[in-house]
Amino acid sequence: MSQVESMRGARILTPAHRGIERYLGGPGYGVSLIFDEREHTRVPTMAKPEASPDIDVEEKLKEAFARGWSVIVWNDPVNLMEYVVYVFKTVLKMNEADASRHMMEVHQKGKSFVARETKEKAEMIVHRLRGFGLNATMEQD
Amino acid sequence: MTSEPINPGQWRLSFAEQEAAFIIHILAQLGRQYQEDPAKMSPATRAYWAGCISRGAAKDDEELKDAQEILAETRSELRSQRLDLVENWIREYELAESRNPWLVEVTDAERDEFVSMLNDRRLLRALEIGVTETEMDADPVQIPEDFRRHAILEIDFLGHFIMAILGPQIHRP
């Protein structure tokens, strides 16, 4: 195995991530799942083939009420504006326009609310943004 | 330094001889920083590695206390994982048949980890000198103290590397 190959597959797994993996049904999760409505419904329906549309609706309602945590990115003097846009696109799956708008908000107002999620998912986003060196925190609404 | 896509999700990074030597020097420094005992870190560096899960939350908020502990644990694991990556990059360089240019093929995820490590170094250097927004906006060669000037030049230079590595996917506002 080459050195480059040996570098592959290095994933950061924390207790919080493992919980999220269990929630999402396997290790192939990504933050994109958070924003993909189809993925929210897929896990319960795959795990329970007998699931009815009523259960889906119930799950969705539960999910919506649980999304009471905001992820905030704070300004700092070192991270480059273009890099911040790249990180928002990569981690939060924002499009270019949204990523640029949030970056400018961080730059001009000192902070930007970049996501509203369940506590577990907000934690995972904070971990990922911090892994890229961004100053991210979370707070309950 | 160039970065070009070779396949979907795969990139070839090309470093000129001097650039490669500079990057390896930076990675060696970073490797030492990733191994540093938290007890011996400056308060600012220790705070950077512990991370902060929430600002302004009540200190007795048990939920956030747990979340803070998990974040600190994750960041400690991250240092150790990035140390492994640093060692792999240095080994790759030592084994390279040619270093002018030095060519490295990476996936999207490996490239993201690499730029994140270079950014760690920028942030850690900034913490070392307590850099200000004014200094970051100033012309670095005008900064009188050698130590601060060198740190800011390094931060700027690594910023150019990051931009070059992400180049094809970067939109300049």
PDB file of C-alpha atoms in Angstrom:
ATOM      1  CA  MET A   1       0.000   0.000   0.000  1.00  0.00           C
ATOM      2  CA  SER A   2       1.437   3.373  -0.963  1.00  0.00           C
ATOM      3  CA  GLN A   3       1.725   6.198   1.548  1.00  0.00           C
ATOM      4  CA  VAL A   4      -1.017   8.058  -0.226  1.00  0.00           C
ATOM      5  CA  GLU A   5      -3.260   5.034  -0.045  1.00  0.00           C
ATOM      6  CA  SER A   6      -2.442   4.548   3.585  1.00  0.00           C
ATOM      7  CA  MET A   7      -3.573   8.100   4.272  1.00  0.00           C
ATOM      8  CA  ARG A   8      -6.973   7.346   2.849  1.00  0.00           C
ATOM      9  CA  GLY A   9      -9.802   6.285   5.023  1.00  0.00           C
ATOM     10  CA  ALA A  10      -8.615   8.314   7.988  1.00  0.00           C
ATOM     11  CA  ARG A  11     -11.944   9.387   9.436  1.00  0.00           C
ATOM     12  CA  ILE A  12     -12.602  11.180  12.616  1.00  0.00           C
ATOM     13  CA  LEU A  13     -14.977   9.181  14.757  1.00  0.00           C
ATOM     14  CA  THR A  14     -16.097  10.525  18.069  1.00  0.00           C
ATOM     15  CA  PRO A  15     -18.710   9.176  20.445  1.00  0.00           C
ATOM     16  CA  ALA A  16     -21.098  11.823  19.082  1.00  0.00           C
ATOM     17  CA  HIS A  17     -20.357  10.785  15.502  1.00  0.00           C
ATOM     18  CA  ARG A  18     -20.837   7.142  16.323  1.00  0.00           C
ATOM     19  CA  GLY A  19     -24.250   7.976  17.723  1.00  0.00           C
ATOM     20  CA  ILE A  20     -25.070   9.840  14.545  1.00  0.00           C
ATOM     21  CA  GLU A  21     -23.828   6.938  12.446  1.00  0.00           C
ATOM     22  CA  ARG A  22     -26.154   4.642  14.318  1.00  0.00           C
ATOM     23  CA  TYR A  23     -28.953   7.126  13.782  1.00  0.00           C
ATOM     24  CA  LEU A  24     -28.247   7.307  10.077  1.00  0.00           C
ATOM     25  CA  GLY A  25     -27.861   3.568   9.760  1.00  0.00           C
ATOM     26  CA  GLY A  26     -24.188   3.167   8.846  1.00  0.00           C
ATOM     27  CA  PRO A  27     -20.793   4.737   8.355  1.00  0.00           C
ATOM     28  CA  GLY A  28     -21.538   6.346   5.004  1.00  0.00           C
ATOM     29  CA  TYR A  29     -23.115   9.414   6.541  1.00  0.00           C
ATOM     30  CA  GLY A  30     -22.252  12.976   5.621  1.00  0.00           C
ATOM     31  CA  VAL A  31     -23.379  16.386   6.672  1.00  0.00           C
ATOM     32  CA  SER A  32     -25.248  16.578   3.369  1.00  0.00           C
ATOM     33  CA  LEU A  33     -27.692  14.104   4.828  1.00  0.00           C
ATOM     34  CA  ILE A  34     -28.751  16.657   7.367  1.00  0.00           C
ATOM     35  CA  PHE A  35     -30.109  18.921   4.695  1.00  0.00           C
ATOM     36  CA  ASP A  36     -31.574  16.206   2.503  1.00  0.00           C
ATOM     37  CA  GLU A  37     -35.191  15.696   3.388  1.00  0.00           C
ATOM     38  CA  ARG A  38     -35.212  12.282   1.672  1.00  0.00           C
ATOM     39  CA  GLU A  39     -32.435  11.040   3.950  1.00  0.00           C
ATOM     40  CA  HIS A  40     -34.398  11.970   7.062  1.00  0.00           C
ATOM     41  CA  THR A  41     -37.212   9.709   5.999  1.00  0.00           C
ATOM     42  CA  ARG A  42     -35.064   6.948   4.582  1.00  0.00           C
ATOM     43  CA  VAL A  43     -33.586   5.556   7.778  1.00  0.00           C
ATOM     44  CA  PRO A  44     -36.830   4.722   9.583  1.00  0.00           C
ATOM     45  CA  THR A  45     -38.501   3.446   6.439  1.00  0.00           C
ATOM     46  CA  MET A  46     -35.553   1.188   5.581  1.00  0.00           C
ATOM     47  CA  ALA A  47     -35.216  -0.112   9.130  1.00  0.00           C
ATOM     48  CA  LYS A  48     -38.953  -0.794   9.388  1.00  0.00           C
ATOM     49  CA  PRO A  49     -40.328  -1.994   6.071  1.00  0.00           C
ATOM     50  CA  GLU A  50     -43.820  -1.984   7.556  1.00  0.00           C
ATOM     51  CA  ALA A  51     -43.565   1.749   8.334  1.00  0.00           C
ATOM     52  CA  SER A  52     -46.605   3.659   7.215  1.00  0.00           C
ATOM     53  CA  PRO A  53     -46.687   7.248   5.908  1.00  0.00           C
ATOM     54  CA  ASP A  54     -48.108   8.244   9.315  1.00  0.00           C
ATOM     55  CA  ILE A  55     -44.891   7.160  11.002  1.00  0.00           C
ATOM     56  CA  ASP A  56     -42.887   9.167   8.485  1.00  0.00           C
ATOM     57  CA  VAL A  57     -44.912  12.265   9.305  1.00  0.00           C
ATOM     58  CA  GLU A  58     -44.474  11.630  13.025  1.00  0.00           C
ATOM     59  CA  GLU A  59     -40.718  11.240  12.588  1.00  0.00           C
ATOM     60  CA  LYS A  60     -40.555  14.425  10.554  1.00  0.00           C
ATOM     61  CA  LEU A  61     -42.488  16.363  13.174  1.00  0.00           C
ATOM     62  CA  LYS A  62     -40.264  15.009  15.934  1.00  0.00           C
ATOM     63  CA  GLU A  63     -37.219  15.988  13.886  1.00  0.00           C
ATOM     64  CA  ALA A  64     -38.551  19.494  13.235  1.00  0.00           C
ATOM     65  CA  PHE A  65     -39.242  20.115  16.930  1.00  0.00           C
ATOM     66  CA  ALA A  66     -35.831  18.784  17.904  1.00  0.00           C
ATOM     67  CA  ARG A  67     -34.050  21.275  15.647  1.00  0.00           C
ATOM     68  CA  GLY A  68     -33.595  23.794  18.385  1.00  0.00           C
ATOM     69  CA  TRP A  69     -29.843  24.327  18.169  1.00  0.00           C
ATOM     70  CA  SER A  70     -28.093  26.952  16.084  1.00  0.00           C
ATOM     71  CA  VAL A  71     -24.542  26.691  14.804  1.00  0.00           C
ATOM     72  CA  ILE A  72     -22.693  29.991  14.819  1.00  0.00           C
ATOM     73  CA  VAL A  73     -19.430  30.863  13.078  1.00  0.00           C
ATOM     74  CA  TRP A  74     -17.457  33.739  14.573  1.00  0.00           C
ATOM     75  CA  ASN A  75     -15.052  36.142  12.906  1.00  0.00           C
ATOM     76  CA  ASP A  76     -11.301  35.790  13.341  1.00  0.00           C
ATOM     77  CA  PRO A  77      -8.407  37.682  11.797  1.00  0.00           C
ATOM     78  CA  VAL A  78      -6.639  34.715  10.201  1.00  0.00           C
ATOM     79  CA  ASN A  79      -8.993  32.522   8.167  1.00  0.00           C
ATOM     80  CA  LEU A  80      -9.133  33.629   4.530  1.00  0.00           C
ATOM     81  CA  MET A  81     -12.479  34.713   3.127  1.00  0.00           C
ATOM     82  CA  GLU A  82     -12.237  32.327   0.155  1.00  0.00           C
ATOM     83  CA  TYR A  83     -11.298  29.478   2.480  1.00  0.00           C
ATOM     84  CA  VAL A  84     -14.332  30.138   4.697  1.00  0.00           C
ATOM     85  CA  VAL A  85     -16.584  30.030   1.616  1.00  0.00           C
ATOM     86  CA  TYR A  86     -14.979  26.719   0.598  1.00  0.00           C
ATOM     87  CA  VAL A  87     -15.537  25.258   4.099  1.00  0.00           C
ATOM     88  CA  PHE A  88     -19.191  26.338   4.161  1.00  0.00           C
ATOM     89  CA  LYS A  89     -19.722  24.708   0.774  1.00  0.00           C
ATOM     90  CA  THR A  90     -17.914  21.536   1.825  1.00  0.00           C
ATOM     91  CA  VAL A  91     -19.271  21.040   5.341  1.00  0.00           C
ATOM     92  CA  LEU A  92     -22.691  22.656   5.115  1.00  0.00           C
ATOM     93  CA  LYS A  93     -23.327  21.890   1.434  1.00  0.00           C
ATOM     94  CA  MET A  94     -24.215  25.526   0.810  1.00  0.00           C
ATOM     95  CA  ASN A  95     -24.256  26.874  -2.711  1.00  0.00           C
ATOM     96  CA  GLU A  96     -21.741  29.559  -3.675  1.00  0.00           C
ATOM     97  CA  ALA A  97     -24.163  32.460  -3.099  1.00  0.00           C
ATOM     98  CA  ASP A  98     -25.265  31.312   0.372  1.00  0.00           C
ATOM     99  CA  ALA A  99     -21.711  30.455   1.418  1.00  0.00           C
ATOM    100  CA  SER A 100     -20.485  33.902   0.305  1.00  0.00           C
ATOM    101  CA  ARG A 101     -23.389  35.647   2.052  1.00  0.00           C
ATOM    102  CA  HIS A 102     -22.681  33.856   5.357  1.00  0.00           C
ATOM    103  CA  MET A 103     -18.951  34.510   5.020  1.00  0.00           C
ATOM    104  CA  MET A 104     -19.599  38.241   4.513  1.00  0.00           C
ATOM    105  CA  GLU A 105     -21.919  38.233   7.509  1.00  0.00           C
ATOM    106  CA  VAL A 106     -19.152  36.694   9.645  1.00  0.00           C
ATOM    107  CA  HIS A 107     -16.672  39.247   8.313  1.00  0.00           C
ATOM    108  CA  GLN A 108     -18.885  42.329   8.712  1.00  0.00           C
ATOM    109  CA  LYS A 109     -21.078  41.504  11.702  1.00  0.00           C
ATOM    110  CA  GLY A 110     -18.693  39.270  13.610  1.00  0.00           C
ATOM    111  CA  LYS A 111     -20.812  36.122  13.413  1.00  0.00           C
ATOM    112  CA  SER A 112     -23.289  34.227  11.307  1.00  0.00           C
ATOM    113  CA  PHE A 113     -25.890  31.578  12.131  1.00  0.00           C
ATOM    114  CA  VAL A 114     -25.094  28.917   9.579  1.00  0.00           C
ATOM    115  CA  ALA A 115     -27.336  25.995  10.571  1.00  0.00           C
ATOM    116  CA  ARG A 116     -30.247  25.073  12.804  1.00  0.00           C
ATOM    117  CA  GLU A 117     -30.257  21.437  13.800  1.00  0.00           C
ATOM    118  CA  THR A 118     -30.824  18.844  16.476  1.00  0.00           C
ATOM    119  CA  LYS A 119     -28.275  18.916  19.279  1.00  0.00           C
ATOM    120  CA  GLU A 120     -26.395  15.867  17.995  1.00  0.00           C
ATOM    121  CA  LYS A 121     -26.150  17.171  14.460  1.00  0.00           C
ATOM    122  CA  ALA A 122     -25.231  20.685  15.599  1.00  0.00           C
ATOM    123  CA  GLU A 123     -22.388  19.128  17.613  1.00  0.00           C
ATOM    124  CA  MET A 124     -21.172  17.220  14.596  1.00  0.00           C
ATOM    125  CA  ILE A 125     -21.189  20.372  12.471  1.00  0.00           C
ATOM    126  CA  VAL A 126     -19.266  22.302  15.141  1.00  0.00           C
ATOM    127  CA  HIS A 127     -16.673  19.510  15.247  1.00  0.00           C
ATOM    128  CA  ARG A 128     -16.260  19.522  11.471  1.00  0.00           C
ATOM    129  CA  LEU A 129     -16.055  23.322  11.171  1.00  0.00           C
ATOM    130  CA  ARG A 130     -13.485  23.402  13.973  1.00  0.00           C
ATOM    131  CA  GLY A 131     -11.545  20.663  12.199  1.00  0.00           C
ATOM    132  CA  PHE A 132     -11.169  23.125   9.338  1.00  0.00           C
ATOM    133  CA  GLY A 133     -10.037  25.797  11.801  1.00  0.00           C
ATOM    134  CA  LEU A 134     -13.213  27.876  11.890  1.00  0.00           C
ATOM    135  CA  ASN A 135     -14.372  29.311  15.187  1.00  0.00           C
ATOM    136  CA  ALA A 136     -17.767  27.600  15.481  1.00  0.00           C
ATOM    137  CA  THR A 137     -20.059  27.232  18.485  1.00  0.00           C
ATOM    138  CA  MET A 138     -23.645  26.168  19.089  1.00  0.00           C
ATOM    139  CA  GLU A 139     -26.467  27.509  21.196  1.00  0.00           C
ATOM    140  CA  GLN A 140     -29.988  26.494  22.038  1.00  0.00           C
ATOM    141  CA  ASP A 141     -32.732  28.674  20.533  1.00  0.00           C
TER     142      ASP A 141
ATOM    143  CA  MET B   1       2.478  25.078  -6.813  1.00  0.00           C
ATOM    144  CA  THR B   2      -0.406  23.818  -8.866  1.00  0.00           C
ATOM    145  CA  SER B   3      -3.433  21.642  -8.252  1.00  0.00           C
ATOM    146  CA  GLU B   4      -5.251  19.913 -11.066  1.00  0.00           C
ATOM    147  CA  PRO B   5      -8.078  17.387 -11.197  1.00  0.00           C
ATOM    148  CA  ILE B   6      -7.020  14.028 -12.624  1.00  0.00           C
ATOM    149  CA  ASN B   7     -10.236  12.076 -12.035  1.00  0.00           C
ATOM    150  CA  PRO B   8     -13.504  12.879 -10.293  1.00  0.00           C
ATOM    151  CA  GLY B   9     -12.574  13.408  -6.643  1.00  0.00           C
ATOM    152  CA  GLN B  10      -8.835  13.072  -7.321  1.00  0.00           C
ATOM    153  CA  TRP B  11      -6.205  15.760  -7.552  1.00  0.00           C
ATOM    154  CA  ARG B  12      -2.561  16.037  -8.489  1.00  0.00           C
ATOM    155  CA  LEU B  13      -0.600  18.562  -6.454  1.00  0.00           C
ATOM    156  CA  SER B  14       2.671  19.734  -7.915  1.00  0.00           C
ATOM    157  CA  PHE B  15       5.293  21.519  -5.815  1.00  0.00           C
ATOM    158  CA  ALA B  16       8.487  23.096  -7.147  1.00  0.00           C
ATOM    159  CA  GLU B  17      11.616  21.977  -5.282  1.00  0.00           C
ATOM    160  CA  GLN B  18      11.751  25.009  -2.943  1.00  0.00           C
ATOM    161  CA  GLU B  19       8.025  24.881  -2.295  1.00  0.00           C
ATOM    162  CA  ALA B  20       8.233  21.204  -1.384  1.00  0.00           C
ATOM    163  CA  ALA B  21      11.140  21.872   0.980  1.00  0.00           C
ATOM    164  CA  PHE B  22       9.165  24.695   2.611  1.00  0.00           C
ATOM    165  CA  ILE B  23       6.061  22.531   3.030  1.00  0.00           C
ATOM    166  CA  ILE B  24       8.088  19.698   4.559  1.00  0.00           C
ATOM    167  CA  HIS B  25       9.710  22.152   6.980  1.00  0.00           C
ATOM    168  CA  ILE B  26       6.240  23.413   7.958  1.00  0.00           C
ATOM    169  CA  LEU B  27       4.922  19.857   8.375  1.00  0.00           C
ATOM    170  CA  ALA B  28       7.870  18.973  10.610  1.00  0.00           C
ATOM    171  CA  GLN B  29       7.076  22.000  12.818  1.00  0.00           C
ATOM    172  CA  LEU B  30       3.420  21.065  12.808  1.00  0.00           C
ATOM    173  CA  GLY B  31       4.264  17.504  13.796  1.00  0.00           C
ATOM    174  CA  ARG B  32       5.999  18.845  16.907  1.00  0.00           C
ATOM    175  CA  GLN B  33       2.991  21.046  17.666  1.00  0.00           C
ATOM    176  CA  TYR B  34       0.587  18.125  17.327  1.00  0.00           C
ATOM    177  CA  GLN B  35       2.682  16.213  19.891  1.00  0.00           C
ATOM    178  CA  GLU B  36       2.965  19.035  22.381  1.00  0.00           C
ATOM    179  CA  ASP B  37       1.869  18.216  25.908  1.00  0.00           C
ATOM    180  CA  PRO B  38      -1.245  20.318  26.640  1.00  0.00           C
ATOM    181  CA  ALA B  39       0.181  21.099  30.079  1.00  0.00           C
ATOM    182  CA  LYS B  40       3.087  22.870  28.381  1.00  0.00           C
ATOM    183  CA  MET B  41       0.995  24.782  25.835  1.00  0.00           C
ATOM    184  CA  SER B  42       0.298  28.477  26.156  1.00  0.00           C
ATOM    185  CA  PRO B  43      -3.229  29.178  27.454  1.00  0.00           C
ATOM    186  CA  ALA B  44      -4.286  30.398  23.981  1.00  0.00           C
ATOM    187  CA  THR B  45      -2.999  27.262  22.243  1.00  0.00           C
ATOM    188  CA  ARG B  46      -4.552  25.013  24.877  1.00  0.00           C
ATOM    189  CA  ALA B  47      -7.875  26.796  24.396  1.00  0.00           C
ATOM    190  CA  TYR B  48      -7.596  26.385  20.621  1.00  0.00           C
ATOM    191  CA  TRP B  49      -7.149  22.633  20.947  1.00  0.00           C
ATOM    192  CA  ALA B  50      -9.828  22.203  23.605  1.00  0.00           C
ATOM    193  CA  GLY B  51     -12.293  24.171  21.470  1.00  0.00           C
ATOM    194  CA  CYS B  52     -15.343  25.946  22.761  1.00  0.00           C
ATOM    195  CA  ILE B  53     -18.735  24.357  22.180  1.00  0.00           C
ATOM    196  CA  SER B  54     -20.810  27.361  23.203  1.00  0.00           C
ATOM    197  CA  ARG B  55     -20.383  30.999  24.160  1.00  0.00           C
ATOM    198  CA  GLY B  56     -22.498  32.478  26.891  1.00  0.00           C
ATOM    199  CA  ALA B  57     -24.080  29.189  27.963  1.00  0.00           C
ATOM    200  CA  ALA B  58     -24.752  28.690  31.648  1.00  0.00           C
ATOM    201  CA  LYS B  59     -21.793  26.950  33.276  1.00  0.00           C
ATOM    202  CA  ASP B  60     -24.076  24.483  35.031  1.00  0.00           C
ATOM    203  CA  ASP B  61     -25.652  23.376  31.761  1.00  0.00           C
ATOM    204  CA  GLU B  62     -24.968  19.635  32.039  1.00  0.00           C
ATOM    205  CA  GLU B  63     -25.839  18.949  28.403  1.00  0.00           C
ATOM    206  CA  LEU B  64     -23.284  21.453  27.190  1.00  0.00           C
ATOM    207  CA  LYS B  65     -20.704  20.274  29.723  1.00  0.00           C
ATOM    208  CA  ASP B  66     -20.894  16.830  28.130  1.00  0.00           C
ATOM    209  CA  ALA B  67     -20.764  18.345  24.648  1.00  0.00           C
ATOM    210  CA  GLN B  68     -17.679  20.352  25.636  1.00  0.00           C
ATOM    211  CA  GLU B  69     -15.949  17.216  26.903  1.00  0.00           C
ATOM    212  CA  ILE B  70     -16.743  15.382  23.676  1.00  0.00           C
ATOM    213  CA  LEU B  71     -15.424  18.291  21.614  1.00  0.00           C
ATOM    214  CA  ALA B  72     -12.167  18.357  23.616  1.00  0.00           C
ATOM    215  CA  GLU B  73     -11.810  14.584  23.222  1.00  0.00           C
ATOM    216  CA  THR B  74     -12.476  14.835  19.469  1.00  0.00           C
ATOM    217  CA  ARG B  75      -9.881  17.556  19.092  1.00  0.00           C
ATOM    218  CA  SER B  76      -7.339  15.548  21.013  1.00  0.00           C
ATOM    219  CA  GLU B  77      -7.957  12.598  18.652  1.00  0.00           C
ATOM    220  CA  LEU B  78      -7.708  14.998  15.721  1.00  0.00           C
ATOM    221  CA  ARG B  79      -4.206  16.063  16.795  1.00  0.00           C
ATOM    222  CA  SER B  80      -3.099  12.462  16.904  1.00  0.00           C
ATOM    223  CA  GLN B  81      -4.699  11.632  13.521  1.00  0.00           C
ATOM    224  CA  ARG B  82      -3.109  14.686  11.933  1.00  0.00           C
ATOM    225  CA  LEU B  83       0.251  13.735  13.392  1.00  0.00           C
ATOM    226  CA  ASP B  84      -0.066  10.414  11.519  1.00  0.00           C
ATOM    227  CA  LEU B  85      -0.905  12.297   8.333  1.00  0.00           C
ATOM    228  CA  VAL B  86       2.069  14.627   8.796  1.00  0.00           C
ATOM    229  CA  GLU B  87       4.342  11.600   9.140  1.00  0.00           C
ATOM    230  CA  ASN B  88       2.852  10.061   5.991  1.00  0.00           C
ATOM    231  CA  TRP B  89       3.391  13.241   4.004  1.00  0.00           C
ATOM    232  CA  ILE B  90       7.017  13.487   5.161  1.00  0.00           C
ATOM    233  CA  ARG B  91       7.589   9.783   4.388  1.00  0.00           C
ATOM    234  CA  GLU B  92       6.042  10.264   0.955  1.00  0.00           C
ATOM    235  CA  TYR B  93       8.439  13.141   0.323  1.00  0.00           C
ATOM    236  CA  GLU B  94      11.450  11.136   1.479  1.00  0.00           C
ATOM    237  CA  LEU B  95      10.513   8.244  -0.820  1.00  0.00           C
ATOM    238  CA  ALA B  96       9.751  10.439  -3.842  1.00  0.00           C
ATOM    239  CA  GLU B  97      11.837   9.662  -6.930  1.00  0.00           C
ATOM    240  CA  SER B  98      11.649  13.261  -8.030  1.00  0.00           C
ATOM    241  CA  ARG B  99      11.283  16.366  -5.920  1.00  0.00           C
ATOM    242  CA  ASN B 100      11.401  18.898  -8.707  1.00  0.00           C
ATOM    243  CA  PRO B 101       8.556  18.962  -9.139  1.00  0.00           C
ATOM    244  CA  TRP B 102       7.252  16.872  -6.259  1.00  0.00           C
ATOM    245  CA  LEU B 103       3.973  15.325  -7.378  1.00  0.00           C
ATOM    246  CA  VAL B 104       1.365  14.029  -4.953  1.00  0.00           C
ATOM    247  CA  GLU B 105      -1.979  12.497  -5.870  1.00  0.00           C
ATOM    248  CA  VAL B 106      -4.736  12.954  -3.329  1.00  0.00           C
ATOM    249  CA  THR B 107      -8.475  12.442  -2.977  1.00  0.00           C
ATOM    250  CA  ASP B 108     -10.859  15.253  -2.050  1.00  0.00           C
ATOM    251  CA  ALA B 109     -10.811  14.144   1.588  1.00  0.00           C
ATOM    252  CA  GLU B 110      -6.997  13.972   1.721  1.00  0.00           C
ATOM    253  CA  ARG B 111      -6.722  17.384   0.122  1.00  0.00           C
ATOM    254  CA  ASP B 112      -9.168  18.828   2.667  1.00  0.00           C
ATOM    255  CA  GLU B 113      -7.143  17.334   5.535  1.00  0.00           C
ATOM    256  CA  PHE B 114      -3.939  18.731   4.039  1.00  0.00           C
ATOM    257  CA  VAL B 115      -5.262  22.292   3.726  1.00  0.00           C
ATOM    258  CA  SER B 116      -6.776  21.997   7.222  1.00  0.00           C
ATOM    259  CA  MET B 117      -3.335  21.095   8.576  1.00  0.00           C
ATOM    260  CA  LEU B 118      -1.716  24.040   6.793  1.00  0.00           C
ATOM    261  CA  ASN B 119      -4.467  26.194   8.242  1.00  0.00           C
ATOM    262  CA  ASP B 120      -3.772  24.752  11.724  1.00  0.00           C
ATOM    263  CA  ARG B 121      -0.227  26.002  11.334  1.00  0.00           C
ATOM    264  CA  ARG B 122      -1.457  29.474  10.299  1.00  0.00           C
ATOM    265  CA  LEU B 123      -3.786  29.641  13.308  1.00  0.00           C
ATOM    266  CA  LEU B 124      -1.180  28.314  15.740  1.00  0.00           C
ATOM    267  CA  ARG B 125       1.404  30.847  14.513  1.00  0.00           C
ATOM    268  CA  ALA B 126      -1.197  33.593  14.907  1.00  0.00           C
ATOM    269  CA  LEU B 127      -1.840  32.449  18.489  1.00  0.00           C
ATOM    270  CA  GLU B 128       1.901  32.404  19.245  1.00  0.00           C
ATOM    271  CA  ILE B 129       2.212  36.096  18.490  1.00  0.00           C
ATOM    272  CA  GLY B 130      -1.347  37.153  19.377  1.00  0.00           C
ATOM    273  CA  VAL B 131      -1.880  38.535  15.897  1.00  0.00           C
ATOM    274  CA  THR B 132      -4.299  41.416  15.401  1.00  0.00           C
ATOM    275  CA  GLU B 133      -6.642  42.214  12.507  1.00  0.00           C
ATOM    276  CA  THR B 134      -4.575  45.359  11.795  1.00  0.00           C
ATOM    277  CA  GLU B 135      -1.372  43.333  11.505  1.00  0.00           C
ATOM    278  CA  MET B 136      -3.054  40.848   9.175  1.00  0.00           C
ATOM    279  CA  ASP B 137      -4.170  43.702   6.925  1.00  0.00           C
ATOM    280  CA  ALA B 138      -0.775  45.454   6.981  1.00  0.00           C
ATOM    281  CA  ASP B 139       2.162  44.904   4.666  1.00  0.00           C
ATOM    282  CA  PRO B 140       4.143  42.232   6.570  1.00  0.00           C
ATOM    283  CA  VAL B 141       7.545  43.599   5.540  1.00  0.00           C
ATOM    284  CA  GLN B 142       6.708  46.833   7.387  1.00  0.00           C
ATOM    285  CA  ILE B 143       6.359  45.005  10.728  1.00  0.00           C
ATOM    286  CA  PRO B 144       9.456  45.949  12.746  1.00  0.00           C
ATOM    287  CA  GLU B 145       9.882  42.979  15.111  1.00  0.00           C
ATOM    288  CA  ASP B 146      11.541  40.027  13.364  1.00  0.00           C
ATOM    289  CA  PHE B 147       9.573  37.395  15.249  1.00  0.00           C
ATOM    290  CA  ARG B 148       6.195  38.925  14.385  1.00  0.00           C
ATOM    291  CA  ARG B 149       7.198  39.693  10.786  1.00  0.00           C
ATOM    292  CA  HIS B 150       8.373  36.114  10.204  1.00  0.00           C
ATOM    293  CA  ALA B 151       5.200  34.673  11.698  1.00  0.00           C
ATOM    294  CA  ILE B 152       2.938  36.887   9.583  1.00  0.00           C
ATOM    295  CA  LEU B 153       4.928  36.187   6.420  1.00  0.00           C
ATOM    296  CA  GLU B 154       4.571  32.465   7.111  1.00  0.00           C
ATOM    297  CA  ILE B 155       0.823  32.860   7.722  1.00  0.00           C
ATOM    298  CA  ASP B 156       0.485  34.785   4.433  1.00  0.00           C
ATOM    299  CA  PHE B 157       2.618  32.335   2.491  1.00  0.00           C
ATOM    300  CA  LEU B 158       0.641  29.347   3.735  1.00  0.00           C
ATOM    301  CA  GLY B 159      -2.527  31.196   2.807  1.00  0.00           C
ATOM    302  CA  HIS B 160      -1.255  31.399  -0.783  1.00  0.00           C
ATOM    303  CA  PHE B 161      -0.569  27.648  -0.720  1.00  0.00           C
ATOM    304  CA  ILE B 162      -4.076  26.927   0.495  1.00  0.00           C
ATOM    305  CA  MET B 163      -5.532  29.105  -2.240  1.00  0.00           C
ATOM    306  CA  ALA B 164      -3.370  27.376  -4.844  1.00  0.00           C
ATOM    307  CA  ILE B 165      -4.356  23.903  -3.619  1.00  0.00           C
ATOM    308  CA  LEU B 166      -8.066  24.721  -3.588  1.00  0.00           C
ATOM    309  CA  GLY B 167      -7.626  26.969  -6.622  1.00  0.00           C
ATOM    310  CA  PRO B 168      -9.928  25.245  -9.102  1.00  0.00           C
ATOM    311  CA  GLN B 169     -12.774  25.296  -6.559  1.00  0.00           C
ATOM    312  CA  ILE B 170     -12.224  28.731  -5.083  1.00  0.00           C
ATOM    313  CA  HIS B 171     -14.399  31.658  -5.948  1.00  0.00           C
ATOM    314  CA  ARG B 172     -12.705  34.942  -5.120  1.00  0.00           C
ATOM    315  CA  PRO B 173     -15.298  37.365  -3.750  1.00  0.00           C
TER     316      PRO B 173
END
